[in-house]
XYZ file of N, CA and C in Angstrom:
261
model
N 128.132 127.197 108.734
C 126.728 127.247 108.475
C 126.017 127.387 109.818
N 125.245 128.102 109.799
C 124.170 128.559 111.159
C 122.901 128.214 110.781
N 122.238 127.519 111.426
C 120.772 127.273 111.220
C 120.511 127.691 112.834
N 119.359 128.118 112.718
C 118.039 128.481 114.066
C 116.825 128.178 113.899
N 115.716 127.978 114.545
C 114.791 127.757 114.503
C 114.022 128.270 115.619
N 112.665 129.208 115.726
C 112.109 129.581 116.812
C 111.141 129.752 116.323
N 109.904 128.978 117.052
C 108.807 129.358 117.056
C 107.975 130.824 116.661
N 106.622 131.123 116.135
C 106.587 132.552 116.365
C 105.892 132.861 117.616
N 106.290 134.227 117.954
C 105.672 134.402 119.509
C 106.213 133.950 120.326
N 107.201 132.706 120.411
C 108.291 132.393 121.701
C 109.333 133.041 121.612
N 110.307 132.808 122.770
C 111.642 133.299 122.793
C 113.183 132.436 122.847
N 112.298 131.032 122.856
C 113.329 130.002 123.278
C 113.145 129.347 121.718
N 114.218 128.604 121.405
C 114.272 127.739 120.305
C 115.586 126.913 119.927
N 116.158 126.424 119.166
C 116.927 125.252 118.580
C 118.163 126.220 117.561
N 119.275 125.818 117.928
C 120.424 126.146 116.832
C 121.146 125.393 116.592
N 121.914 125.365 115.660
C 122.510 124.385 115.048
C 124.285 125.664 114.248
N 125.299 125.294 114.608
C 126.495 126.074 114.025
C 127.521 124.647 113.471
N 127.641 124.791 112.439
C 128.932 123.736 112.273
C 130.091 124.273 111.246
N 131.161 124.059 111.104
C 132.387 124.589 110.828
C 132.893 123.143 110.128
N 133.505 123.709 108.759
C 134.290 122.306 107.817
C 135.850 123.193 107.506
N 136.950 122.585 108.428
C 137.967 123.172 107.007
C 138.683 122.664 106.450
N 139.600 123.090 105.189
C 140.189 122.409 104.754
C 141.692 122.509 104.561
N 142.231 121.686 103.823
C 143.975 121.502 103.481
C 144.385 122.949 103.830
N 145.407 123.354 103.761
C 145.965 124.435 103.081
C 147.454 124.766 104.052
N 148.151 124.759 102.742
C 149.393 125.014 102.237
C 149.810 126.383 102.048
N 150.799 126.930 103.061
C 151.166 127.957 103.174
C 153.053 128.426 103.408
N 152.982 129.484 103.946
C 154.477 129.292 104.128
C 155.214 129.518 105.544
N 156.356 128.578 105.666
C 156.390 128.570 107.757
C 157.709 129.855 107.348
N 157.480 130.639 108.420
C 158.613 131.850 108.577
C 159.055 132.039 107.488
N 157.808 132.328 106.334
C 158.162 133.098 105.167
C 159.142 132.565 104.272
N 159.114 130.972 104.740
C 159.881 129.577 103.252
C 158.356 129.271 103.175
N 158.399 129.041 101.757
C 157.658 128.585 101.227
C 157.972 126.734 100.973
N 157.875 125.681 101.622
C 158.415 124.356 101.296
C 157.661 123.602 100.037
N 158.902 123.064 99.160
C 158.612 122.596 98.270
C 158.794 121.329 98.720
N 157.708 120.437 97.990
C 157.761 118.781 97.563
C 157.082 118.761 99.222
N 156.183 119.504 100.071
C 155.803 119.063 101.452
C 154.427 119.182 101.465
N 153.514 117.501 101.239
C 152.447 117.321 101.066
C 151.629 117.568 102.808
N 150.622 118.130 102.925
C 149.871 118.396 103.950
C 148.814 118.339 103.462
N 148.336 117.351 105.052
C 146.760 116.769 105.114
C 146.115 117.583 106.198
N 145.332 118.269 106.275
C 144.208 119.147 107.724
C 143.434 118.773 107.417
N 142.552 118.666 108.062
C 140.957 118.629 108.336
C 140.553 119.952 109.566
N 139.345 119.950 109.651
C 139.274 120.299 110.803
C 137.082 120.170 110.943
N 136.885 119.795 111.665
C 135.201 119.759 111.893
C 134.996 120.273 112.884
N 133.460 120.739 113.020
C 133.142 121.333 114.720
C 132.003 121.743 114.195
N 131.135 121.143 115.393
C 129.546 121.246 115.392
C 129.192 122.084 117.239
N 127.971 122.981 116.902
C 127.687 123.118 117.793
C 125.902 123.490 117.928
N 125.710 123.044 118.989
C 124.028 122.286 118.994
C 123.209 122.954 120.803
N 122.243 123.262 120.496
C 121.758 123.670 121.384
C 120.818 124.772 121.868
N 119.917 125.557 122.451
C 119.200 126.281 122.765
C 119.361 127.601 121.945
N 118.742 128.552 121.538
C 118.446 129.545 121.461
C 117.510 130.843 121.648
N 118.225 131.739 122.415
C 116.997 132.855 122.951
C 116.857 134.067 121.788
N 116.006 134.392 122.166
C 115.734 135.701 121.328
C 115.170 136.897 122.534
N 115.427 137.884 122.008
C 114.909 139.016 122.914
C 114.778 140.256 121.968
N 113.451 140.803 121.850
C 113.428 141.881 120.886
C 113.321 143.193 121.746
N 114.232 143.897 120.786
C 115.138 145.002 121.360
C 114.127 146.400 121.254
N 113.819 146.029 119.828
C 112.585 147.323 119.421
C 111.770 145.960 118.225
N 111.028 147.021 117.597
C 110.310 146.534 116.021
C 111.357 145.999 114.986
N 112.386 146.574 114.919
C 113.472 146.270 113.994
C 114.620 145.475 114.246
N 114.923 145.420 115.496
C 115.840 144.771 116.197
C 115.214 143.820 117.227
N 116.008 142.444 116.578
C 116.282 141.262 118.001
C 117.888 140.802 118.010
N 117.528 140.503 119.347
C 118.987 139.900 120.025
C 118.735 138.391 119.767
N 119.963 137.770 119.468
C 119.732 136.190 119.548
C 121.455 135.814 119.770
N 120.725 134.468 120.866
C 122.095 134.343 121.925
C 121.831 132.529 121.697
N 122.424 131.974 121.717
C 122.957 130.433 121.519
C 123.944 129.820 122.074
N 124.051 128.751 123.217
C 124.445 128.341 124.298
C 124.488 127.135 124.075
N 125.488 126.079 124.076
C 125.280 124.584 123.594
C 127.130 124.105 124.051
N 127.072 122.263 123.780
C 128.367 122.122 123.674
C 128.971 122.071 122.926
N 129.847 121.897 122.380
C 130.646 121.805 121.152
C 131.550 120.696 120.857
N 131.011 119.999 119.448
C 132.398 119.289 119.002
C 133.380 119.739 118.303
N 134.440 119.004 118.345
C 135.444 119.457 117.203
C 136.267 118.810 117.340
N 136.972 118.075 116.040
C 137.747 117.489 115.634
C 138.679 118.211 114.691
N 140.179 117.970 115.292
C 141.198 118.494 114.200
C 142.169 117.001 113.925
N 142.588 116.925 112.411
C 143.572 116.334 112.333
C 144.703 116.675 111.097
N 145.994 116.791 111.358
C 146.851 117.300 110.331
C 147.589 115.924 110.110
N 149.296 116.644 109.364
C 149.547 115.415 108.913
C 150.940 116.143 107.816
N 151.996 115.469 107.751
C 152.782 116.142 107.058
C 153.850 114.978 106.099
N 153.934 114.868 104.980
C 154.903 113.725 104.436
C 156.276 114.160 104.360
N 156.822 114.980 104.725
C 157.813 115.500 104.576
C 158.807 116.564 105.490
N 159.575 116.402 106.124
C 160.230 117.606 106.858
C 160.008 119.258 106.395
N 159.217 119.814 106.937
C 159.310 121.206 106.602
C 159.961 122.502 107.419
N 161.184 123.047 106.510
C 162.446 123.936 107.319
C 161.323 124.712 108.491
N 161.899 125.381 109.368
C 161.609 126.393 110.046
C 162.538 127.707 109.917
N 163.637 127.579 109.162
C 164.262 129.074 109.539
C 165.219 128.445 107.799
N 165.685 129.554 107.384
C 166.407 129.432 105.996
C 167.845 129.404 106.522
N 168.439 128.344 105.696
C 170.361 128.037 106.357
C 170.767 128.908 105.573
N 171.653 129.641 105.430
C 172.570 130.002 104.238
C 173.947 130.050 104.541
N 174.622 129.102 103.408
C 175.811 128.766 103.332
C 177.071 129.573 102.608
């Protein structure tokens, strides 16, 4: 989600970017693992200034400069193969 905010007639103003993700279950080197519960998260916010610069009548530029958080955390209940044995 992106929010901005700028005054009218200025060029400076306020942004706001934040990022949510979620679980997901996929397959490692093309095994698909069964019975292997996985937990992700992942968050990240980012906060801070925004310029604008108009290019023509139809066109503006807008540029946003800030620090960033972000938090990841995973999580796995189970051993999941990396390569297929065959016996």
């Amino acid at each position: 989600m992106l929010l901005y905010s700028i005054r009218d007639g200025h060029t400076v103003g306020f942004f706001m970017h934040s990022f949510a993700g979620y679980p997901n279950i996929g397959t490692v080197n093309g095994i698909q693992p069964e019975y292997t519960d996985y937990v992700g998260d992942q968050i990240g916010l980012l906060l801070g200034p925004v310029f604008r610069h108009e290019l023509n009548q139809k066109f503006d530029l807008f540029c946003g400069v800030g620090p960033n958080f972000f938090i990841t955390t995973q999580g796995y209940t189970q051993y999941v193969p990396l390569t297929s044995r065959k016996e």
